[in-house]
Amino acid sequence: MTAQPDQAGTVGRLRSTAWFGSQGRPGMIYRSWLRAEGFTPEVFDGRPVIGIANSWSELTPCNAHLRGVADAVKRGVWQAGGFPLEFPTMSLGESLMRPTAMLFRNLMAMEVEETLRANPLDGVVLLSGCDKTTPAMLMAVASADLPAIMVTGGPMLNGKYRGTDVGSGTSLWRFEQELAAGRMTQQECVTAESAMARSCGHCMTMGTASTMACIAETLGMQLPGSATWPAADSRRQLTAQLAGQRIVTLAREGVRPSRIMTRQAFENAIVVNAAIGGSTNAVIHLLALAGRLGVPLRLDDFDELARPVPTLVNLMPSGRYLMEDFCYAGGIPAVMRELGDLLHTDHVGVSGRRLAENVADAQCWNRDVISSVADPLQPPGSGTAVLHGNLCPGGAVIKQSAASPHLLNHRGRALVFDSIEEYHQAAGQPEIQADESTVLVVRGAGPRGYPGMPEVGNFVLPSKLLERGVTDMVRISDARMSGTGFGTVVLHVAPEAVVGGPLALVRTGDWISLDVPYRTLTLEVSDDELARRLAEWVPPENPHLRGYARLYVEHVLQADQGADLDFLVGASGAAVPRHNH
C-alpha cells in the first residue's frame, strides 16, 4: 500500500503535527501538558501518535481483561517507533445493560468517532470484545476515516459441565427450557452457570461477539488469524503486539478504513458469515457500517450472496463445538481457503497483503469442526434467509442453520402479544391458548418500540408445551435474538409495529404462512381489511422525553437500514479541528 493524500491534500503529513509540530506558544501548550505525564521530548519528534481505544470495563465482563491487551499493543507501538496513548471509551455489555446494549451502539460509535477527531491521533488500535463494542468501534473509524486496526479480546475457554462442553448463551437457552419444563432444578442451574463462564473473554459460541470478531477479520480490519485466539491464550497478547507494530506503518502510509472496507470486503463478510453459521445480528451491524462508508449494501444482498455458500463450521448454536475448537482447527483463514473462489481473494486488508496470500498456507486441522465445501455441515443456502411479504414489506430474517427443518414451511394461527413482558406473563399459564402449530407473535420490540431492539426474539416456549416435549415453534417479532440463540425464529420484521408496520395489525387468530424456501412471510388477511385496521390503529405515545433515548427514538432507522441514526449515515473524515489557543 502506498501513501494516500490526507484531507489537506498533502502526502505523508501526520495529523499530530498540527498539535505537536508548531513552534512557540501553540506547540508548547500541547507538548507541555503531555510532558506532565512524564514523557521525554523524543515522543514529539514527528513519529506517529497512536491512540489505543480501550473499551475495558468491569461492567462489561467480556472486556474486563482488555487492560492487559492494551499493554501488549503499547509494546508493539513503541517497537515500531510510534507514540502510544491509551484512552477509555464507552463500553457496552449485553450481559448487564438494560434495556439492551443495542440501544447504545450508536452512542458509543459517536463517542469514539468524536474522540478520534478531536485529538492529535494519526492512527488508532480498537480494543473490543462484547458484541456491540466491535461494530460501534468499526462504525466510528468508518466515519472518522482514520488509519485503524482492530484487536478483539477473544472468546472464553470452553464451558465444562458434567463431562460435556457447554456454550455461553446457547446452553443457557436450553437450561431455561429444561427449568421451565421441570427437568432441571434451580440449584443445577447455579452449578451450570459457573461452569459455563470459566475464563475471561466473550461468548465462546458463534454468537454475535464471535461473529463480529470473525467479520472484522474478514473485512480486513483485524490481522489474519487473530479473531479466534481465546482470551486466555498467550497468542492473544502476541496478536495485540503485532497489531501495535502494524498500526504505525498504516498511519505513516495513510491507509484509511475506507480503502479497506470496500464493497468487495462486505461481500466477503456476507459469504464468511454464512459459512460460519454467524449471527443474524451481523446483518444489522454490516448494514449500519456500510451506511457510514457510503458502500451500497441492501438487505437482500445477505440472501443473494449467501445462497451458494454452505455452512462449514460446526459450532453452537448451529452445531456442537465452540470457539476454542474452531481456533485450533484453523480459524477464519482455514474457512477462507476452503471457500476459495466464493471470495474476492484480491482484497487487501490491514496486513497489506492480498487475501489469497494470507490464506495460502492455511490448514484445517479438524474436519469435524471445519467441514469441506465438498462435504459441508449444511448444504448451500442454509444460512440467514431474507423474507418478504405483506407482513414484512421491508424484510425480515431467519437463521436457517439454527431452525427446525420441519417448521421452515409452516402455516398456523397467530397468538399475539404487544410486549415481551406480556408474553412472559402468559407463557407460564396452563390456560394459554397455544399448541405446537401456533405462530407466536411478539411486537413492540423493534428499534423505536422498546427502544433499542433487544435480543428477545427467541423467547422461551409456553411451559405447558415444553412439558409435553415440544422443543420449537414458529416465533415472529420485530426484535433481534442473541447470536447464541436457536429455533425457528423470524426476526427484524420491518417496518416495526410501533411505526405502523403490518406487524401492528396482526390479530390473534389470523393465519400466517412462513415459506422459507420461497422466502415469503404472509399474513393471510385481505388488503382491504389491513387498510381498515390501519385506519383504526393508534400510534403509541413516546415515553422517552429526554436525553439520549429521546434522540435515539426520534432518529433511529429501521432494521433493514441498520438501525443507525439518520444523521450519522455517511463518512465525515478526520480533518483537524479548529485551533483552540
Coordinates of C-alpha atoms in Angstrom, one line a residue:
M1 CA 0.0 0.0 0.0
T2 CA 1.3 3.5 -0.9
A3 CA 0.8 6.7 1.0
Q4 CA -2.5 8.5 0.3
P5 CA -3.2 12.2 0.3
D6 CA -4.7 13.4 3.6
Q7 CA -7.7 15.8 3.6
A8 CA -5.4 18.8 3.3
G9 CA -4.1 17.3 0.0
T10 CA -0.6 16.5 1.2
V11 CA 1.0 13.1 1.3
G12 CA 2.5 11.7 4.5
R13 CA 1.7 14.6 6.7
L14 CA 0.7 13.3 10.1
R15 CA -2.4 14.9 11.8
S16 CA -0.5 15.1 15.1
T17 CA 1.9 17.7 13.7
A18 CA -0.9 20.2 13.9
W19 CA -0.7 19.9 17.6
F20 CA 2.9 19.0 18.4
G21 CA 4.9 20.3 15.4
S22 CA 4.3 24.0 15.9
Q23 CA 7.0 26.4 17.2
G24 CA 6.5 28.9 20.0
R25 CA 3.4 29.1 22.2
P26 CA 1.0 26.9 20.1
G27 CA 3.3 23.9 20.2
M28 CA 4.4 24.5 23.8
I29 CA 0.9 24.3 25.1
Y30 CA 0.2 20.8 23.7
R31 CA 3.7 19.4 24.4
S32 CA 4.0 20.7 27.9
W33 CA 0.7 19.1 29.1
L34 CA 1.8 15.7 27.8
R35 CA 5.2 16.2 29.4
A36 CA 3.3 16.4 32.7
E37 CA 2.7 12.7 32.2
G38 CA 6.4 12.1 32.3
F39 CA 7.1 11.6 28.5
T40 CA 10.5 12.6 27.2
P41 CA 11.0 15.0 24.3
E42 CA 11.7 12.3 21.8
V43 CA 7.9 11.5 21.5
F44 CA 7.4 14.8 19.8
D45 CA 10.0 14.2 17.0
G46 CA 7.3 13.6 14.3
R47 CA 6.6 9.9 15.0
P48 CA 3.0 8.7 14.5
V49 CA 0.8 9.2 17.6
I50 CA -1.3 6.1 18.0
G51 CA -4.5 6.0 20.1
I52 CA -5.5 2.8 21.9
A53 CA -9.2 3.0 22.2
N54 CA -9.9 0.7 25.2
S55 CA -13.5 -0.5 25.9
W56 CA -12.3 -2.1 29.1
S57 CA -14.9 -2.1 31.9
E58 CA -15.8 -4.2 34.8
L59 CA -19.4 -3.6 33.8
T60 CA -18.6 -5.4 30.6
P61 CA -17.4 -8.9 31.7
C62 CA -16.4 -9.8 28.1
N63 CA -14.0 -6.8 28.0
A64 CA -12.7 -6.9 31.6
H65 CA -9.3 -8.3 30.5
L66 CA -8.5 -5.6 27.9
R67 CA -6.1 -3.6 30.1
G68 CA -3.5 -6.4 29.6
V69 CA -4.3 -6.5 25.9
A70 CA -3.7 -2.7 25.7
D71 CA -0.2 -3.2 27.3
A72 CA 0.7 -5.6 24.6
V73 CA -0.5 -3.1 21.9
K74 CA 1.7 -0.4 23.5
R75 CA 4.8 -2.7 23.3
G76 CA 4.2 -3.1 19.6
V77 CA 3.7 0.6 19.0
W78 CA 6.9 1.5 20.9
Q79 CA 8.8 -1.2 19.0
A80 CA 7.7 0.2 15.6
G81 CA 8.7 3.8 16.5
G82 CA 5.2 5.2 17.4
F83 CA 3.9 7.0 20.4
P84 CA 1.0 5.1 22.0
L85 CA -1.7 7.0 24.0
E86 CA -4.4 4.8 25.6
F87 CA -7.8 6.3 26.3
P88 CA -11.1 4.9 27.6
T89 CA -14.2 4.6 25.6
M90 CA -17.8 3.8 26.4
S91 CA -18.3 0.1 26.9
L92 CA -21.4 -2.0 26.1
G93 CA -22.0 -5.2 27.9
E94 CA -25.0 -7.1 26.6
S95 CA -25.0 -9.3 29.6
L96 CA -25.8 -6.5 32.1
M97 CA -27.1 -3.4 30.3
R98 CA -30.8 -2.6 30.2
P99 CA -33.0 -2.3 28.2
T100 CA -30.3 -3.6 25.7
A101 CA -26.8 -2.7 24.7
M102 CA -28.0 -2.2 21.2
L103 CA -29.7 1.0 22.3
F104 CA -26.2 2.4 22.9
R105 CA -24.3 1.1 19.9
N106 CA -24.8 4.3 18.0
L107 CA -23.9 6.4 21.1
M108 CA -20.6 4.5 21.5
A109 CA -19.9 5.0 17.8
M110 CA -20.5 8.7 18.2
E111 CA -18.3 9.0 21.3
V112 CA -15.4 7.1 19.7
E113 CA -15.7 9.0 16.4
E114 CA -15.6 12.4 18.1
T115 CA -12.7 11.4 20.4
L116 CA -10.6 10.4 17.4
R117 CA -11.4 13.5 15.5
A118 CA -10.8 15.9 18.5
N119 CA -7.4 14.5 19.5
P120 CA -3.8 14.5 18.0
L121 CA -4.0 10.9 16.7
D122 CA -2.5 9.6 13.5
G123 CA -4.0 6.1 13.9
V124 CA -5.9 4.0 16.4
V125 CA -6.0 0.5 17.7
L126 CA -9.5 -0.5 18.6
L127 CA -9.9 -2.9 21.6
S128 CA -13.3 -4.5 21.6
G129 CA -15.0 -7.7 22.8
C130 CA -18.6 -7.9 23.7
D131 CA -20.7 -7.9 20.6
K132 CA -21.9 -4.3 20.3
T133 CA -18.4 -2.8 21.1
T134 CA -17.0 -4.3 17.8
P135 CA -19.5 -2.8 15.4
A136 CA -19.6 0.5 17.3
M137 CA -15.9 1.0 17.0
L138 CA -15.8 0.0 13.3
M139 CA -18.6 2.5 12.7
A140 CA -16.6 5.2 14.5
V141 CA -13.5 4.7 12.4
A142 CA -15.6 4.4 9.2
S143 CA -16.9 7.9 9.9
A144 CA -13.7 9.4 11.1
D145 CA -11.7 7.5 8.4
L146 CA -8.5 7.5 10.5
P147 CA -6.0 4.7 10.0
A148 CA -7.2 1.9 12.3
I149 CA -6.7 -1.7 13.2
M150 CA -9.0 -3.8 15.5
V151 CA -8.0 -6.2 18.2
T152 CA -10.9 -8.2 19.6
G153 CA -10.5 -9.6 23.1
G154 CA -11.0 -13.3 22.2
P155 CA -13.5 -15.9 23.3
M156 CA -13.7 -17.6 26.7
L157 CA -12.4 -21.1 27.1
N158 CA -14.9 -23.9 26.5
G159 CA -17.5 -24.3 29.3
K160 CA -17.4 -27.6 31.1
Y161 CA -20.4 -29.1 32.9
R162 CA -20.9 -32.7 34.0
G163 CA -18.4 -34.1 31.5
T164 CA -19.7 -32.1 28.5
D165 CA -18.9 -28.8 26.8
V166 CA -21.4 -26.1 27.4
G167 CA -21.6 -22.9 25.5
S168 CA -22.5 -19.4 26.7
G169 CA -25.9 -18.4 25.6
T170 CA -26.8 -21.5 23.6
S171 CA -26.7 -23.8 26.6
L172 CA -28.3 -21.1 28.7
W173 CA -31.4 -21.1 26.5
R174 CA -31.5 -24.9 26.7
F175 CA -31.2 -24.8 30.5
E176 CA -34.0 -22.3 30.6
Q177 CA -36.3 -24.6 28.7
E178 CA -35.3 -27.5 30.9
L179 CA -36.0 -25.5 34.0
A180 CA -39.4 -24.4 32.6
A181 CA -40.3 -28.0 31.8
G182 CA -39.4 -29.2 35.3
R183 CA -36.5 -31.3 34.1
M184 CA -33.7 -29.2 35.8
T185 CA -33.6 -27.7 39.2
Q186 CA -32.6 -24.2 40.2
Q187 CA -29.6 -25.5 42.1
E188 CA -28.4 -27.3 39.0
C189 CA -28.7 -24.0 37.0
V190 CA -26.5 -22.3 39.6
T191 CA -23.9 -25.0 39.2
A192 CA -24.0 -24.8 35.4
E193 CA -23.6 -21.0 35.4
S194 CA -20.2 -21.1 37.0
A195 CA -19.1 -24.0 34.7
M196 CA -20.2 -22.0 31.6
A197 CA -18.1 -18.9 32.1
R198 CA -14.7 -20.0 33.4
S199 CA -12.3 -17.5 31.9
C200 CA -12.1 -14.0 30.6
G201 CA -13.3 -13.3 27.1
H202 CA -16.5 -13.0 25.2
C203 CA -19.1 -15.8 24.4
M204 CA -17.4 -18.9 23.0
T205 CA -20.3 -19.9 20.9
M206 CA -20.8 -18.5 17.4
G207 CA -22.8 -15.7 19.0
T208 CA -22.6 -12.1 17.9
A209 CA -19.4 -11.3 19.7
S210 CA -17.6 -14.2 18.0
T211 CA -19.3 -13.5 14.7
M212 CA -18.3 -9.8 14.7
A213 CA -14.7 -10.7 15.6
C214 CA -14.7 -13.0 12.6
I215 CA -16.4 -10.4 10.4
A216 CA -13.7 -7.8 11.5
E217 CA -11.0 -10.2 10.3
T218 CA -12.9 -10.9 7.1
L219 CA -13.4 -7.2 6.3
G220 CA -9.6 -6.8 6.7
M221 CA -9.7 -4.7 9.8
Q222 CA -8.0 -7.4 12.0
L223 CA -4.8 -9.2 11.4
P224 CA -5.2 -12.5 9.6
G225 CA -5.9 -15.4 12.1
S226 CA -6.3 -13.1 15.1
A227 CA -10.1 -13.3 15.6
T228 CA -10.4 -16.7 17.3
W229 CA -7.5 -16.9 19.7
P230 CA -9.0 -17.5 23.2
A231 CA -8.7 -14.5 25.6
A232 CA -6.7 -16.7 27.9
D233 CA -4.3 -17.9 25.2
S234 CA -0.9 -16.1 25.2
R235 CA -1.2 -15.7 21.4
R236 CA -4.0 -13.2 22.1
Q237 CA -1.3 -10.9 23.5
L238 CA 1.0 -11.7 20.7
T239 CA -1.5 -10.6 18.1
A240 CA -2.1 -7.4 20.1
Q241 CA 1.6 -6.6 20.0
L242 CA 1.7 -7.3 16.3
A243 CA -1.2 -5.0 15.8
G244 CA 0.6 -2.3 17.7
Q245 CA 3.5 -2.7 15.3
R246 CA 1.4 -2.7 12.2
I247 CA -0.7 0.4 13.0
V248 CA 2.4 2.6 13.0
T249 CA 3.0 1.6 9.3
L250 CA -0.7 2.1 8.4
A251 CA -0.5 5.6 10.0
R252 CA 2.7 6.5 8.1
E253 CA 1.3 5.3 4.8
G254 CA -2.1 6.9 5.4
V255 CA -4.1 3.7 4.8
R256 CA -7.6 4.6 5.8
P257 CA -10.6 2.3 6.6
S258 CA -12.4 3.5 3.5
R259 CA -9.7 1.8 1.4
I260 CA -10.1 -1.5 3.2
M261 CA -13.9 -1.8 3.9
T262 CA -14.9 -1.8 0.3
R263 CA -17.9 -3.4 -1.4
Q264 CA -15.6 -6.5 -2.0
A265 CA -14.9 -6.6 1.7
F266 CA -18.6 -6.6 2.6
E267 CA -19.3 -9.3 0.1
N268 CA -16.6 -11.4 1.6
A269 CA -18.1 -10.7 5.1
I270 CA -21.5 -11.9 4.0
V271 CA -20.1 -15.1 2.5
V272 CA -18.0 -15.9 5.5
N273 CA -20.9 -15.2 7.9
A274 CA -22.9 -17.8 6.0
A275 CA -20.1 -20.3 6.1
I276 CA -19.5 -20.0 9.9
G277 CA -23.2 -20.0 10.8
G278 CA -22.9 -16.4 12.0
S279 CA -25.3 -14.3 14.0
T280 CA -28.3 -12.6 12.4
N281 CA -27.1 -9.5 14.2
A282 CA -24.3 -9.3 11.7
V283 CA -26.9 -8.2 9.2
I284 CA -27.8 -5.1 11.1
H285 CA -24.3 -4.2 12.0
L286 CA -22.9 -4.6 8.5
L287 CA -25.8 -2.5 7.0
A288 CA -25.0 0.3 9.5
L289 CA -21.3 0.1 8.8
A290 CA -21.8 0.2 5.1
G291 CA -24.0 3.2 5.5
R292 CA -21.2 5.1 7.3
L293 CA -18.8 4.4 4.4
G294 CA -21.3 5.0 1.6
V295 CA -20.9 1.5 0.4
P296 CA -24.0 0.3 -1.4
L297 CA -25.4 -2.7 0.6
R298 CA -29.0 -4.0 0.7
L299 CA -30.7 -6.4 3.0
D300 CA -31.4 -8.7 0.0
D301 CA -27.6 -8.9 -0.6
F302 CA -27.4 -11.1 2.5
D303 CA -29.7 -13.7 0.9
E304 CA -28.4 -13.5 -2.6
L305 CA -24.7 -13.7 -1.8
A306 CA -25.2 -16.4 0.8
R307 CA -27.3 -18.8 -1.3
P308 CA -24.3 -20.6 -2.9
V309 CA -22.5 -20.8 0.4
P310 CA -22.6 -24.0 2.5
T311 CA -22.4 -23.9 6.3
L312 CA -18.9 -25.2 7.1
V313 CA -18.3 -24.5 10.8
N314 CA -19.8 -26.9 13.3
L315 CA -20.3 -24.6 16.2
M316 CA -23.1 -23.9 18.6
P317 CA -25.9 -22.8 18.0
S318 CA -25.8 -24.4 14.5
G319 CA -23.6 -27.3 15.6
R320 CA -21.8 -28.8 18.6
Y321 CA -18.4 -27.3 19.0
L322 CA -17.1 -24.0 20.5
M323 CA -14.7 -21.2 19.6
E324 CA -11.7 -22.8 21.2
D325 CA -12.1 -25.8 19.0
F326 CA -12.6 -23.6 15.9
C327 CA -9.4 -21.7 16.7
Y328 CA -7.3 -24.8 17.0
A329 CA -8.9 -26.3 13.9
G330 CA -7.6 -23.4 11.8
G331 CA -10.0 -20.5 12.4
I332 CA -11.1 -18.0 9.8
P333 CA -8.0 -18.5 7.4
A334 CA -8.9 -22.2 7.1
V335 CA -12.5 -21.3 6.3
M336 CA -11.5 -18.7 3.7
R337 CA -9.1 -21.0 2.0
E338 CA -11.9 -23.6 1.8
L339 CA -14.3 -21.1 0.3
G340 CA -11.8 -20.2 -2.4
D341 CA -13.4 -18.6 -5.4
L342 CA -16.6 -17.7 -3.4
L343 CA -14.4 -14.8 -2.0
H344 CA -12.7 -11.8 -3.5
T345 CA -9.2 -13.1 -2.9
D346 CA -7.5 -10.0 -4.2
H347 CA -8.9 -7.9 -1.4
V348 CA -6.2 -6.2 0.8
G349 CA -6.7 -5.5 4.5
V350 CA -4.6 -4.1 7.3
S351 CA -1.9 -6.7 6.7
G352 CA -1.0 -5.1 3.4
R353 CA -1.2 -8.4 1.6
R354 CA -3.9 -9.9 -0.7
L355 CA -6.3 -12.3 1.0
A356 CA -5.1 -15.1 -1.3
E357 CA -1.6 -14.6 0.1
N358 CA -2.8 -14.5 3.7
V359 CA -4.6 -17.9 3.5
A360 CA -2.4 -19.7 1.0
D361 CA -0.8 -21.9 3.7
A362 CA -3.9 -22.1 6.0
Q363 CA -4.6 -25.6 7.1
C364 CA -7.7 -27.3 8.6
W365 CA -6.6 -29.5 11.5
N366 CA -10.1 -30.9 12.4
R367 CA -12.7 -31.7 9.8
D368 CA -15.3 -32.3 12.5
V369 CA -15.1 -28.6 13.3
I370 CA -14.5 -27.1 9.8
S371 CA -16.0 -29.1 7.0
S372 CA -15.0 -29.0 3.4
V373 CA -17.1 -27.4 0.6
A374 CA -17.4 -30.9 -0.9
D375 CA -18.8 -32.4 2.4
P376 CA -20.3 -29.4 4.3
L377 CA -22.1 -29.4 7.7
Q378 CA -25.2 -28.0 5.9
P379 CA -25.8 -27.5 2.2
P380 CA -25.6 -24.2 0.3
G381 CA -28.4 -21.8 1.0
S382 CA -28.7 -22.9 4.7
G383 CA -27.5 -19.6 6.2
T384 CA -29.5 -16.5 7.1
A385 CA -32.5 -16.1 4.8
V386 CA -34.2 -12.8 4.0
L387 CA -38.0 -12.9 3.9
H388 CA -40.5 -10.6 2.2
G389 CA -44.3 -10.4 2.1
N390 CA -47.2 -8.4 3.3
L391 CA -46.2 -8.9 6.9
C392 CA -42.6 -7.6 6.3
P393 CA -42.5 -5.2 3.4
G394 CA -39.1 -4.0 4.5
G395 CA -37.9 -7.6 5.0
A396 CA -37.3 -10.0 7.9
V397 CA -34.6 -12.6 8.6
I398 CA -34.4 -16.1 9.8
K399 CA -31.3 -18.2 10.7
Q400 CA -32.0 -21.4 8.9
S401 CA -29.0 -23.3 10.3
A402 CA -30.4 -22.9 13.8
A403 CA -34.0 -23.6 12.9
S404 CA -36.1 -26.8 12.8
P405 CA -36.3 -28.0 9.2
H406 CA -39.9 -29.2 9.6
L407 CA -41.0 -25.6 10.5
L408 CA -39.4 -23.8 7.6
N409 CA -42.6 -24.3 5.7
H410 CA -45.4 -23.7 8.1
R411 CA -49.0 -22.3 8.4
G412 CA -50.6 -21.6 11.7
R413 CA -52.8 -19.2 13.6
A414 CA -51.3 -16.2 15.3
L415 CA -51.2 -15.7 19.1
V416 CA -50.3 -12.0 19.5
F417 CA -48.6 -10.2 22.4
D418 CA -47.9 -6.4 22.4
S419 CA -44.7 -6.8 24.5
I420 CA -42.3 -9.4 25.6
E421 CA -43.3 -8.8 29.2
E422 CA -46.9 -9.6 28.3
Y423 CA -45.8 -12.8 26.7
H424 CA -43.7 -13.8 29.7
Q425 CA -46.7 -13.4 32.0
A426 CA -48.8 -15.6 29.8
A427 CA -46.2 -18.3 28.8
G428 CA -46.2 -19.9 32.2
Q429 CA -50.0 -20.1 32.5
P430 CA -51.7 -23.5 31.7
E431 CA -54.6 -21.8 30.1
I432 CA -52.6 -20.2 27.3
Q433 CA -54.3 -20.9 24.0
A434 CA -51.4 -22.4 22.1
D435 CA -50.3 -25.7 20.6
E436 CA -47.3 -26.7 18.6
S437 CA -48.9 -25.3 15.3
T438 CA -49.4 -21.8 16.8
V439 CA -47.4 -18.9 15.4
L440 CA -46.3 -16.8 18.4
V441 CA -46.1 -13.1 17.6
V442 CA -44.4 -10.6 19.9
R443 CA -44.3 -6.9 18.8
G444 CA -43.2 -3.6 20.2
A445 CA -39.6 -4.8 20.4
G446 CA -38.1 -3.0 17.4
P447 CA -35.6 -0.2 17.2
R448 CA -38.1 2.5 18.3
G449 CA -40.5 0.4 20.1
Y450 CA -38.5 -1.0 23.0
P451 CA -36.3 1.1 22.4
G452 CA -33.1 -0.4 21.1
M453 CA -34.4 -3.7 19.5
P454 CA -33.5 -6.1 22.3
E455 CA -32.5 -9.8 21.9
V456 CA -35.8 -11.3 22.9
G457 CA -36.9 -12.8 19.6
N458 CA -36.1 -16.4 20.7
F459 CA -38.5 -16.2 23.7
V460 CA -39.0 -19.4 25.6
L461 CA -41.9 -21.6 24.6
P462 CA -45.1 -21.9 26.7
S463 CA -44.4 -24.1 29.7
K464 CA -47.3 -26.5 29.1
L465 CA -45.9 -27.3 25.6
L466 CA -42.4 -27.7 26.9
E467 CA -43.7 -30.2 29.5
R468 CA -45.3 -32.1 26.5
G469 CA -41.9 -32.3 24.8
V470 CA -42.4 -29.6 22.2
T471 CA -38.9 -28.1 21.5
D472 CA -39.6 -25.5 18.8
M473 CA -42.4 -23.3 17.4
V474 CA -42.5 -20.5 14.8
R475 CA -41.9 -17.2 16.5
I476 CA -42.1 -13.8 14.8
S477 CA -41.1 -10.4 16.2
D478 CA -39.6 -7.1 15.3
A479 CA -36.8 -7.9 17.9
R480 CA -33.4 -9.4 17.5
M481 CA -32.1 -12.5 19.1
S482 CA -28.7 -13.4 20.5
G483 CA -26.4 -14.9 18.1
T484 CA -26.1 -17.8 20.6
G485 CA -29.9 -18.4 20.3
F486 CA -31.6 -21.1 18.2
G487 CA -35.1 -22.0 17.0
T488 CA -37.4 -21.2 14.1
V489 CA -37.4 -17.5 14.8
V490 CA -38.3 -14.8 12.3
L491 CA -36.6 -11.5 13.4
H492 CA -36.1 -7.9 12.4
V493 CA -39.6 -7.6 10.9
A494 CA -39.6 -4.2 9.1
P495 CA -41.2 -1.8 9.4
E496 CA -41.6 -2.4 13.1
A497 CA -45.0 -2.4 14.8
V498 CA -44.6 0.9 16.7
V499 CA -44.3 2.9 13.4
G500 CA -47.4 1.3 11.9
G501 CA -45.8 -1.7 10.1
P502 CA -48.1 -4.6 9.3
L503 CA -47.0 -6.4 12.4
A504 CA -49.0 -3.9 14.4
L505 CA -52.2 -5.0 12.5
V506 CA -51.9 -8.8 13.2
R507 CA -54.7 -10.1 15.5
T508 CA -54.9 -13.4 17.4
G509 CA -56.5 -16.0 15.2
D510 CA -55.1 -14.6 11.9
W511 CA -53.5 -17.2 9.7
I512 CA -49.8 -16.7 9.0
S513 CA -47.8 -18.6 6.4
L514 CA -44.0 -19.0 6.5
D515 CA -42.3 -20.4 3.5
V516 CA -38.5 -20.1 3.9
P517 CA -37.6 -21.9 0.7
Y518 CA -39.6 -19.3 -1.3
R519 CA -38.5 -16.5 1.1
T520 CA -42.1 -15.4 2.0
L521 CA -43.9 -14.4 5.2
T522 CA -47.6 -13.8 4.6
L523 CA -50.4 -12.6 6.8
E524 CA -53.5 -14.1 5.3
V525 CA -55.7 -11.1 5.6
S526 CA -57.0 -9.1 2.7
D527 CA -55.5 -5.7 1.7
D528 CA -58.9 -4.1 2.4
E529 CA -59.1 -5.5 5.9
L530 CA -55.5 -4.4 6.6
A531 CA -56.3 -0.9 5.4
R532 CA -59.3 -0.8 7.7
R533 CA -57.2 -2.0 10.7
L534 CA -54.5 0.6 9.9
A535 CA -57.1 3.4 9.8
E536 CA -58.2 2.3 13.3
W537 CA -54.6 1.9 14.6
V538 CA -53.4 4.5 17.2
P539 CA -49.6 5.0 17.4
P540 CA -48.3 4.5 21.0
E541 CA -47.0 7.5 22.8
N542 CA -43.3 8.0 23.1
P543 CA -42.4 7.8 26.8
H544 CA -38.8 8.8 26.2
L545 CA -38.9 12.6 26.7
R546 CA -35.3 13.4 27.4
G547 CA -31.6 12.5 26.9
Y548 CA -30.1 10.0 24.5
A549 CA -33.2 7.8 24.5
R550 CA -35.3 10.6 23.0
L551 CA -32.6 11.4 20.4
Y552 CA -32.5 7.7 19.5
V553 CA -36.2 7.2 19.2
E554 CA -36.6 10.3 17.0
H555 CA -33.7 9.5 14.6
V556 CA -33.2 5.7 14.5
L557 CA -33.6 4.0 11.2
Q558 CA -35.4 0.7 10.7
A559 CA -33.7 -2.7 10.9
D560 CA -33.4 -3.1 7.2
Q561 CA -31.3 0.1 7.2
G562 CA -29.0 -1.0 10.0
A563 CA -30.8 0.8 12.9
D564 CA -28.2 3.7 12.7
L565 CA -29.2 7.2 13.5
D566 CA -30.3 9.0 10.3
F567 CA -27.9 11.9 10.8
L568 CA -24.8 9.6 11.1
V569 CA -25.1 8.0 7.7
G570 CA -22.1 8.9 5.6
A571 CA -18.4 9.5 6.4
S572 CA -17.2 12.8 7.7
G573 CA -13.5 12.3 7.8
A574 CA -10.7 13.1 10.3
A575 CA -10.0 16.7 9.3
V576 CA -8.0 18.5 12.1
P577 CA -10.4 20.6 14.2
R578 CA -10.1 24.4 14.6
H579 CA -7.3 25.7 16.9
N580 CA -8.4 26.5 20.4
H581 CA -5.5 28.6 21.6

